[in-house]
Coordinates of C-alpha atoms in Angstrom, one line a residue:
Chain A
X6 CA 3.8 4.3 -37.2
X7 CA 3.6 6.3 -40.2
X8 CA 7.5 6.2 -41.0
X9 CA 8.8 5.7 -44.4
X10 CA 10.6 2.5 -44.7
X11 CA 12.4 1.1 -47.7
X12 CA 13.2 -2.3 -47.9
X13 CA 16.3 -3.3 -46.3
X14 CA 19.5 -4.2 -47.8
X15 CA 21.9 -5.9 -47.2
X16 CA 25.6 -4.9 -46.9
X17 CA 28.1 -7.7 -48.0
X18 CA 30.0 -8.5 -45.0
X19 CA 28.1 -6.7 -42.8
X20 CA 25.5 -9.2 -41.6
X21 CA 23.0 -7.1 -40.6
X22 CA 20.7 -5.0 -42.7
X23 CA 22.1 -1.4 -44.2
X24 CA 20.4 1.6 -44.8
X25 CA 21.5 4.7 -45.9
X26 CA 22.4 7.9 -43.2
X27 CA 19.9 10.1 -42.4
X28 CA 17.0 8.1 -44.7
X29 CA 15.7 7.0 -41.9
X30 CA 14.7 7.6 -38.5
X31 CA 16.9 5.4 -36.3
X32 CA 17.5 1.5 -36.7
X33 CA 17.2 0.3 -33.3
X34 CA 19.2 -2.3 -32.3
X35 CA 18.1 -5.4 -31.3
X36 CA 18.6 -6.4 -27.5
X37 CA 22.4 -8.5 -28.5
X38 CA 23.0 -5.2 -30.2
X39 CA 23.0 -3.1 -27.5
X40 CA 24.7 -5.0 -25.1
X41 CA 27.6 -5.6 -27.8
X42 CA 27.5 -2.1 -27.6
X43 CA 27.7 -1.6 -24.3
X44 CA 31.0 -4.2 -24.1
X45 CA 32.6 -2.4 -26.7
X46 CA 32.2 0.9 -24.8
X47 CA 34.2 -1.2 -21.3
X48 CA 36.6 -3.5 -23.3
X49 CA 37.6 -1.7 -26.2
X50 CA 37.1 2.0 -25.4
X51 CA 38.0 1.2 -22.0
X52 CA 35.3 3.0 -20.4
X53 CA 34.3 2.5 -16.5
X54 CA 30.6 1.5 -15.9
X55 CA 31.4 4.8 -13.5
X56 CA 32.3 7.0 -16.4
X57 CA 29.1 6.1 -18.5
X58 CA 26.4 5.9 -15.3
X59 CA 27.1 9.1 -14.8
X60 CA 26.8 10.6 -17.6
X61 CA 23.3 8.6 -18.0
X62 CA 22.0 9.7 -14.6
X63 CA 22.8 13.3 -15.9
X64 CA 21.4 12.8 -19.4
X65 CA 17.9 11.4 -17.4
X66 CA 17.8 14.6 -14.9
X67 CA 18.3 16.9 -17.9
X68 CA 15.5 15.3 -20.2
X69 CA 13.4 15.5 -17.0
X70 CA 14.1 19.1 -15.9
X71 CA 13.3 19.8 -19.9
X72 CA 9.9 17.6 -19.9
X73 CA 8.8 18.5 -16.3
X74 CA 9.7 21.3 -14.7
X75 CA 9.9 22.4 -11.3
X76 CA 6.9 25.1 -11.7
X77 CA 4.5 22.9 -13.6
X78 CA 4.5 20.6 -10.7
X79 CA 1.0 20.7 -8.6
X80 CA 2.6 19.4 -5.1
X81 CA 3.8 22.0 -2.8
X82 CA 7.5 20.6 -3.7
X83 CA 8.9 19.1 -6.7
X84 CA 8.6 16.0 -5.1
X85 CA 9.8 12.7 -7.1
X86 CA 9.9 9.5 -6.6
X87 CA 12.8 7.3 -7.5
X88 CA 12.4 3.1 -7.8
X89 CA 15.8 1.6 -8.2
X90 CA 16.4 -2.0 -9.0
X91 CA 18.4 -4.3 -8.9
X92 CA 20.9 -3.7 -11.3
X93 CA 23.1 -0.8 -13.4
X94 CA 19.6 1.0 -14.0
X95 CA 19.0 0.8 -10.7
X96 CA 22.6 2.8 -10.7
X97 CA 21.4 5.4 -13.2
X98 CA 18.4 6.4 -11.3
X99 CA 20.7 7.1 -7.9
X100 CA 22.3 9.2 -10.2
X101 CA 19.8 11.0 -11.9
X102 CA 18.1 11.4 -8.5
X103 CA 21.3 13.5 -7.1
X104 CA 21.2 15.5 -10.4
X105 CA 17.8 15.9 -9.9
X106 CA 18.5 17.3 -6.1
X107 CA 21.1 19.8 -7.9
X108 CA 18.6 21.0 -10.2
X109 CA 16.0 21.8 -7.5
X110 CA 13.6 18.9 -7.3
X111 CA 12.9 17.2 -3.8
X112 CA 13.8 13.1 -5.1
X113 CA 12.9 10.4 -2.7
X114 CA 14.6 7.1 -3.5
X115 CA 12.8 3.5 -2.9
X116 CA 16.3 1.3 -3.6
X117 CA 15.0 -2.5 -1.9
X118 CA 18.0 -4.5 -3.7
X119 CA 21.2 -3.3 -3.4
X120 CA 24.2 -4.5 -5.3
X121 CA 27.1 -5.7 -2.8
X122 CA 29.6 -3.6 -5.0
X123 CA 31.3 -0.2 -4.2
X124 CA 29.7 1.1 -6.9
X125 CA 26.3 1.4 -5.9
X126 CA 27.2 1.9 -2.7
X127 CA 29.1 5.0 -3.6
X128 CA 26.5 6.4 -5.3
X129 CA 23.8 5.4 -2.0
X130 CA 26.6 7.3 -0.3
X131 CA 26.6 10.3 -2.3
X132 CA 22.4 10.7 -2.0
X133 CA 21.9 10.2 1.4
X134 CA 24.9 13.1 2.1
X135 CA 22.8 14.9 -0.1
X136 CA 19.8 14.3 2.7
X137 CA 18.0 12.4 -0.5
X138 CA 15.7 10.4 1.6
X139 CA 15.7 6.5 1.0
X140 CA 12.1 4.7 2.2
X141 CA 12.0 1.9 4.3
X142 CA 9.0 0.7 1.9
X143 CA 7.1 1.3 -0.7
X144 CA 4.0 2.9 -0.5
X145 CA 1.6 0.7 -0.3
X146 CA -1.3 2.4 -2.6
X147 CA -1.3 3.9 -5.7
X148 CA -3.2 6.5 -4.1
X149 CA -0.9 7.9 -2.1
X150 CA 2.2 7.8 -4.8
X151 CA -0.2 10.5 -6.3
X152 CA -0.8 12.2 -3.1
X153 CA 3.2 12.6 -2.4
X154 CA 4.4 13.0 -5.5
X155 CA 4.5 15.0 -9.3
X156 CA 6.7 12.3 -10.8
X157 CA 7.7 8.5 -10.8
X158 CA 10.9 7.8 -12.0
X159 CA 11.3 3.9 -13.1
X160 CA 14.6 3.2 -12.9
X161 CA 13.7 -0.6 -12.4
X162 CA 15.4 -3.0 -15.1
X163 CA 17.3 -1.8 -17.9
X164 CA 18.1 -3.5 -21.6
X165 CA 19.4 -6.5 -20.0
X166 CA 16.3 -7.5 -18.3
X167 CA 15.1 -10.9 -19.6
X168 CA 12.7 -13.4 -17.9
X169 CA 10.0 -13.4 -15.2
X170 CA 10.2 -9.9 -12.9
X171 CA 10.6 -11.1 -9.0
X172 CA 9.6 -9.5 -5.8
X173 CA 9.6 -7.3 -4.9
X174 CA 9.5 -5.8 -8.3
X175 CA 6.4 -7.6 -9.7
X176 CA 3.8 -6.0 -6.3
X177 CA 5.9 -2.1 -7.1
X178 CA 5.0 -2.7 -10.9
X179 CA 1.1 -3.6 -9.8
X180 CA 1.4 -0.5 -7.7
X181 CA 2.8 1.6 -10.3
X182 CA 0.4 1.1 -13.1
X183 CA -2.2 2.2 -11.2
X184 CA -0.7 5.7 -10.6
X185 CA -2.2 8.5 -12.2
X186 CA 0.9 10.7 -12.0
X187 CA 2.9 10.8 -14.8
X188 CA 6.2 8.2 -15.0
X189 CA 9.6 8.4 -16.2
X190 CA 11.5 5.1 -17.3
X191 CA 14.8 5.1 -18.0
X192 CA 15.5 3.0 -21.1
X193 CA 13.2 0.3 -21.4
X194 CA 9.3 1.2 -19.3
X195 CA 10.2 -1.9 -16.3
X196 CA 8.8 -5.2 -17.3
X197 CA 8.8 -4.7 -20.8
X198 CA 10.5 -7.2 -23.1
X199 CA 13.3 -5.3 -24.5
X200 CA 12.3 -5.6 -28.0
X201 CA 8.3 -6.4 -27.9
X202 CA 7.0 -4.6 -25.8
X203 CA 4.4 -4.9 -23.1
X204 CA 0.8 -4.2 -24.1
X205 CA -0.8 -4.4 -20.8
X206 CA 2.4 -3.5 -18.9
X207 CA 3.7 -0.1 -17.6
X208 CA 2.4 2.9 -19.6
X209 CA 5.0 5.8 -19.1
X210 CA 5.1 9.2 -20.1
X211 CA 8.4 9.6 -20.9
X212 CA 11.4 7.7 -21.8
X213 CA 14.6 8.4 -22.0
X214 CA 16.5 6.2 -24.7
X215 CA 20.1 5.6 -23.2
X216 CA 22.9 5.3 -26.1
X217 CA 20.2 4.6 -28.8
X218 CA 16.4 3.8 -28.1
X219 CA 15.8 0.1 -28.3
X220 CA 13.1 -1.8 -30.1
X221 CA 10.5 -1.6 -27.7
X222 CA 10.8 2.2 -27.9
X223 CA 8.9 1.6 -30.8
X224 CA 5.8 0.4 -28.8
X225 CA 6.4 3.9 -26.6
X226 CA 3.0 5.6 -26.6
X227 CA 3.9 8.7 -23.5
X228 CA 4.3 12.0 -24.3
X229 CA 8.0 12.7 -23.9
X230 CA 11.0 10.7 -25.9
X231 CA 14.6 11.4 -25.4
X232 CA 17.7 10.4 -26.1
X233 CA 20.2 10.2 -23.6
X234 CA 24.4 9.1 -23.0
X235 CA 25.9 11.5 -25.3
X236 CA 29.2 9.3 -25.5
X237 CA 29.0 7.0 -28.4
X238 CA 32.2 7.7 -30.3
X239 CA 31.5 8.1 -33.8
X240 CA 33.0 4.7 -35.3
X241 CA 30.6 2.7 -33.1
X242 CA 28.2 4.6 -34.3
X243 CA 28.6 3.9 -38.0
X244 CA 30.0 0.6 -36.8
X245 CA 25.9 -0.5 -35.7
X246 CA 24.8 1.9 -38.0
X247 CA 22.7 4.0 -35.2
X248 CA 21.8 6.3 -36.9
X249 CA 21.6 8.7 -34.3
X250 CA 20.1 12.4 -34.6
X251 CA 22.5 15.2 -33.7
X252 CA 22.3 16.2 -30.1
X253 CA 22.1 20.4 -30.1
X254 CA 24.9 22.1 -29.2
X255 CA 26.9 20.8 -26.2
X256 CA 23.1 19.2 -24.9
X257 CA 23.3 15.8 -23.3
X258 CA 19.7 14.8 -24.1
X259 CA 18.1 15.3 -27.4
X260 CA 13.9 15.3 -27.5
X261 CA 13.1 12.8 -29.9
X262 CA 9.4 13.3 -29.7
Chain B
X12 CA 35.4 9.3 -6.3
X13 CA 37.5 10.8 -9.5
X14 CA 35.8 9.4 -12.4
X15 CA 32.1 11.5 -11.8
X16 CA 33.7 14.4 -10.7
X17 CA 36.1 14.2 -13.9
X18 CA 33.7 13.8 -16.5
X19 CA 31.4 16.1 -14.5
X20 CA 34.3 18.9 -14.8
X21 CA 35.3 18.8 -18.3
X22 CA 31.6 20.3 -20.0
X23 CA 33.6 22.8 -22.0
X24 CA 32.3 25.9 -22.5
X25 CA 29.5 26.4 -25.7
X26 CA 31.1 30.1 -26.4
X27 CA 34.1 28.7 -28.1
X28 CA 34.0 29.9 -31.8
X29 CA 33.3 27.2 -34.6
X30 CA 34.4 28.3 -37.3
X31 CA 37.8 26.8 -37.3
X32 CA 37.1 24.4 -34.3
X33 CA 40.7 23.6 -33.9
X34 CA 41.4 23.1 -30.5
X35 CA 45.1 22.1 -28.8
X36 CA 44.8 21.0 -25.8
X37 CA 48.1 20.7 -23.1
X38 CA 47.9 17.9 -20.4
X39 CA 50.2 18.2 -17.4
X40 CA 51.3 15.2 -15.4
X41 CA 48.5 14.8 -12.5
X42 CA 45.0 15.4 -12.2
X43 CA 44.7 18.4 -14.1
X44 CA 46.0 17.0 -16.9
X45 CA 43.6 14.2 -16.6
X46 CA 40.5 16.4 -16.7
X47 CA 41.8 17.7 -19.8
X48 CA 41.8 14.2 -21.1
X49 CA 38.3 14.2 -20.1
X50 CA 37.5 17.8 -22.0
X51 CA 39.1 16.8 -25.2
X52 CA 36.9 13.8 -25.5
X53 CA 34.1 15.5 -24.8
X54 CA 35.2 18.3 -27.4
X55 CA 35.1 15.9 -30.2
X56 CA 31.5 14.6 -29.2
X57 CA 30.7 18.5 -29.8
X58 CA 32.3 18.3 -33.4
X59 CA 34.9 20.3 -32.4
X60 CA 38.7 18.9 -33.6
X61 CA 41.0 18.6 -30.5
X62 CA 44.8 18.0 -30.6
X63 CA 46.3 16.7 -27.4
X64 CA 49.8 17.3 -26.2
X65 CA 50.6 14.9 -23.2
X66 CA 54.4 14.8 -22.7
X67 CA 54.4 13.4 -19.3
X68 CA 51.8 10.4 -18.9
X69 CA 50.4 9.3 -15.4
X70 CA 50.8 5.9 -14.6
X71 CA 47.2 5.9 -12.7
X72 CA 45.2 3.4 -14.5
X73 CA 42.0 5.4 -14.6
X74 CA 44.0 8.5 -16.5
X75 CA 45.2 5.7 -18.8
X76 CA 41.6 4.2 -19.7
X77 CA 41.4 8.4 -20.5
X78 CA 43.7 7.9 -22.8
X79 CA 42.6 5.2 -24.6
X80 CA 39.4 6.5 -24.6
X81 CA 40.6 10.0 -26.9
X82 CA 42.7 7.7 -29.0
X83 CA 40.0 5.2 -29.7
X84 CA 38.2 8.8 -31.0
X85 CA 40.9 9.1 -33.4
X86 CA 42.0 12.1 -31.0
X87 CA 46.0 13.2 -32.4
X88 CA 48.3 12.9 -29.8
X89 CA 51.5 15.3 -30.4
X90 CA 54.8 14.1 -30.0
X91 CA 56.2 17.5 -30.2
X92 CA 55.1 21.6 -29.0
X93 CA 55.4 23.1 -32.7
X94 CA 57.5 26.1 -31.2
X95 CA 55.5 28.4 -33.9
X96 CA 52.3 28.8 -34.6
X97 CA 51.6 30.3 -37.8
X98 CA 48.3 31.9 -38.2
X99 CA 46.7 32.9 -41.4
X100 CA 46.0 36.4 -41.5
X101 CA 42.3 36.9 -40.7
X102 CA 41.8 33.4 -38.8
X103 CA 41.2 32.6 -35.3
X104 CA 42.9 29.6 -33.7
X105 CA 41.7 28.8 -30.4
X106 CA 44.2 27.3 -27.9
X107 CA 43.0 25.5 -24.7
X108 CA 45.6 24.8 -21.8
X109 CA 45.1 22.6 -19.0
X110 CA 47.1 23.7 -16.1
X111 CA 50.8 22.5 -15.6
X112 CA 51.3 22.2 -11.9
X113 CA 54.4 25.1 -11.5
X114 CA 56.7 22.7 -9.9
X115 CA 56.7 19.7 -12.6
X116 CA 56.6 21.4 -15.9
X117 CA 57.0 18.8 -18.6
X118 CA 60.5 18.9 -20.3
X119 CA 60.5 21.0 -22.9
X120 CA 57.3 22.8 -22.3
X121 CA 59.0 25.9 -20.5
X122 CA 61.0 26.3 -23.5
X123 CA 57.8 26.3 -25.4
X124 CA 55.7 30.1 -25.3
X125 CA 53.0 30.4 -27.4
X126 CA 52.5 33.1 -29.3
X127 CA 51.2 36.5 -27.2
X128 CA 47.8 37.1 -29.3
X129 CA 46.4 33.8 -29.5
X130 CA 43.2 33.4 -27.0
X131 CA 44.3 31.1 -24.4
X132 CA 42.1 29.0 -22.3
X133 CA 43.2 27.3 -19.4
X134 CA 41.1 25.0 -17.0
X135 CA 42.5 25.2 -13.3
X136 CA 42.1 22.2 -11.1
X137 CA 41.4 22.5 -7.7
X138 CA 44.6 23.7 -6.0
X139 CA 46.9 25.2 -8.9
X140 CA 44.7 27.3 -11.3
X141 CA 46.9 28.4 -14.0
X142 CA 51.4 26.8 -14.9
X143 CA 53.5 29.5 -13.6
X144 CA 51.2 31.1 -11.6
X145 CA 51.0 30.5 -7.6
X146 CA 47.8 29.5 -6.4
X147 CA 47.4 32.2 -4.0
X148 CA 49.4 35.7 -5.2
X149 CA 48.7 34.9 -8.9
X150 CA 51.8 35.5 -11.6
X151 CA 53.0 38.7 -13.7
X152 CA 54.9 36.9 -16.1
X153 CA 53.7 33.3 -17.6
X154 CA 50.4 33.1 -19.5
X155 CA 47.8 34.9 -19.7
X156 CA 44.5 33.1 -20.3
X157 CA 41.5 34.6 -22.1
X158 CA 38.8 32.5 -20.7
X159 CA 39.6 31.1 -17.1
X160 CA 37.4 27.8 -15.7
X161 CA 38.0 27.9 -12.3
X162 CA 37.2 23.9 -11.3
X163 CA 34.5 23.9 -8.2
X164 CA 35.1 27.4 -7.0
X165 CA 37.6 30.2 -7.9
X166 CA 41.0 30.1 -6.6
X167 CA 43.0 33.1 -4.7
X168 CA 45.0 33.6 -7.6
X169 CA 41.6 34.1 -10.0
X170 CA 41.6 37.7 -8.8
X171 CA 44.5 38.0 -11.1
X172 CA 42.8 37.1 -13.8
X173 CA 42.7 40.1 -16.8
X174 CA 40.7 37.7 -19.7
X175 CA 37.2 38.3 -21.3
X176 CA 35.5 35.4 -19.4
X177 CA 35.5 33.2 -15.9
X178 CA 33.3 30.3 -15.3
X179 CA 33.3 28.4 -12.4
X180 CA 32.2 24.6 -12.9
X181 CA 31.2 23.3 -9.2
X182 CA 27.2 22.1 -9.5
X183 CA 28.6 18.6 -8.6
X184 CA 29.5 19.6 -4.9
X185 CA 27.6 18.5 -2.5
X186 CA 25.8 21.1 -0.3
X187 CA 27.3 20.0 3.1
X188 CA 30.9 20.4 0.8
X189 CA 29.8 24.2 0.1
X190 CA 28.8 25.0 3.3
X191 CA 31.9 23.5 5.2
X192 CA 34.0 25.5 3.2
X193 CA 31.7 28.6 2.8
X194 CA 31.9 28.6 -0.9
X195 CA 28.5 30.8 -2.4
X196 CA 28.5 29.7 -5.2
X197 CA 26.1 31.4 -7.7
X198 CA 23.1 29.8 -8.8
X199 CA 23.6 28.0 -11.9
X200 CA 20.9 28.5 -14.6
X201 CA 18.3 25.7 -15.3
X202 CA 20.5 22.5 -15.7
X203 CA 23.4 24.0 -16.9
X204 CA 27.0 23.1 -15.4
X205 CA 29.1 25.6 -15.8
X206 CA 27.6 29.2 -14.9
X207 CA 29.6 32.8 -16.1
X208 CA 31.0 35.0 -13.3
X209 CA 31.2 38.6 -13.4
X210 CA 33.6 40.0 -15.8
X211 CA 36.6 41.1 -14.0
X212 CA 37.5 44.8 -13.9

């Protein structure tokens, strides 16, 4: 991708290949990586999935008020679409789709699976009081994603995601790469392996990185990277060697590209 | 829920000076003292180098994860209020002060008045905006802050308020929450979350 690499080092100990600060762009972790990461963050740190979603969800509705905003949308609204799976990014999209009702955009939320924990049902909770519509089902031609909306928001699977995609997920993605309007993925684009990529899978425009971008962010061809979850205390960062670019000021996403 | 509205609070403010970005931050017992947790963390994500003072710890499990979570960011905890502050002449040490509910003052901390001079600012919660002052009628005496954040809309008592700046930080309420209790807030620019008030007379 045009990036200077030097060959990698070893540091002794360290078991995983050095390179010096600020050399390179970022060393992305691998999927283990990231989830290590991520269990650091909730055993160590003692951080509560709450805590972190949050901040996520926020750090997605920024990136997309910066990338997209209200005015450059052609529908009468700012109308979005939000697709939540079944998991924790599933959890960051309900929460980027209240920020995004804050921040004047009109999100509708397509949420099929939901999580029997308090959780998720909090955060349903706290969109529907916020009148954030919630679809009974997905619409059933790309065409008419187009019509309704300016914006997707794939908030499907996350790092974690491993394996075959199951319904109703696989028909949504089929419907979804066939869009014309532009989509958002939070993380990892949905049905992407989390480290490879997925040539003939979902082509976003944008991604927002949470923590650090993965691997497959490396197979991102959209318009609009950023990085989002401004909390990764500084020793874990050295600690996996991130890497990281400075996030301006007191921003919570950082435009990578 | 506490934990979004928390860390949804604490954003502090970009117009704090950097070039010494010393920052002491004082906890009280409850809530308040919590969201402070909550701004100091965030502080050092911004580069800046909070201090926290926390006398009287909360036995509430979430405000101890808070805890953990600043000293795991190799955020000093004080065991002591240094009773003077010595400033070098020409230097600017900014103070922050998370409200001290009036009635339960941490022991010791009356005793303890900063220094008149130094730029104080405090970060009301939602019922008791700023130690020694009533929520309502305000307070002559006690401190007097230089930057006030009132905490998802201004209290009675912010009327009293004499310093250079006053935030409110509220975006994360809910409209049927505004409209119930005929807050108005302000529009808040783009995506920020905190958004400047008029300066006060």
């Amino acid at each position: 991708e045009g990036s200077t690499v030097s060959p990698e080092t070893t540091a002794p100990g360290s078991g995983r290949a050095w390179r010096p600060p600020g050399v390179l762009p970022f060393l992305p972790p691998r999927q283990e990586e990231a989830q290590a990461i991520d269990q650091e963050l909730f055993t160590e740190y003692k951080f509560s999935v709450d805590q972190l979603m949050e901040l996520a969800g926020l750090s997605c509705a920024t990136g997309i008020a910066k990338a997209y905003p209200p005015s450059s949308f052609t529908t009468s609204q700012p109308a979005v679409l939000v697709v939540c799976g079944p998991g924790n990014n599933g959890g960051d999209g309900l929460v980027c789709a209240r920020h995004l009702k804050m921040f004047g955009y009109e999100p509708t939320v397509y949420y099929p699976k939901r999580p029997n924990k308090t959780l998720f049902e909090g955060l349903t909770t706290q969109c529907q009081k916020m009148d954030i519509p919630f679809l009974p089902e997905f619409p059933a031609e790309a065409a008419l994603i187009d019509e309704l909306y300016g914006l997707v928001v794939d908030a499907i699977f996350g790092f974690s995601f491993k394996g075959a995609v199951r319904e109703p997920f696989g028909s949504i993605l089929s419907t979804l790469e066939r869009i014309t309007v532009p989509i958002a993925s939070i993380d990892i684009p949905s049905g992407w392996d989390v480290e490879k990529g997925k040539a003939d899978g979902l082509q976003p425009d944008m991604l927002i990185s949470l923590t650090a971008p993965k691997k497959a962010a490396m197979h991102f061809a959209g318009r609009y990277h950023f990085l989002g979850g401004r909390f990764v205390p500084a020793a874990l960062q050295e600690k996996y060697a991130l890497n990281l670019p400075p996030y301006p000021k007191t921003d919570c996403v950082l435009q990578l590209t | 829920c506490h934990v979004p509205v928390s860390s949804l609070q604490a954003f502090p403010l970009p117009s704090l000076p950097r070039k010494q970005p010393t920052v002491l931050v004082v906890c009280g017992p409850a809530q308040n003292g919590a969201i402070g947790l909550v701004c100091a963390r965030h502080l050092r994500i911004f580069d800046y180098e909070p201090t926290i003072f926390y006398p009287k710890r909360s036995p509430d499990p979430l405000y101890r994860d808070f805890t953990t979570q600043c000293e795991k960011m190799d955020i000093p905890f004080l065991s002591y209020l240094p009773t003077e502050v010595s400033v070098p002449p020409g230097s600017l040490r900014v103070h922050r002060l998370t409200i001290l509910p009036p009635e339960h003052p941490p022991p010791g901390c009356r005793r303890h008045r900063v220094p008149w001079g130094h730029p104080l600012i405090p970060c009301p919660c939602l019922f008791l905006p700023v130690a020694g002052w009533d929520a309502e009628a305000g307070g002559s005496g006690g401190i007097s802050p230089d930057v006030l954040v009132s905490l998802s809309a201004p209290k009675q008592c912010a009327r009293r308020f004499l310093g250079r700046q006053h935030f409110v930080a509220g975006r994360f309420l809910p409209y049927d929450v505004q409209k119930k209790f005929e807050l108005n807030p302000p529009e808040y620019p783009g995506t920020e979350c905190v958004v400047a008030l008029r300066a006060p007379r």
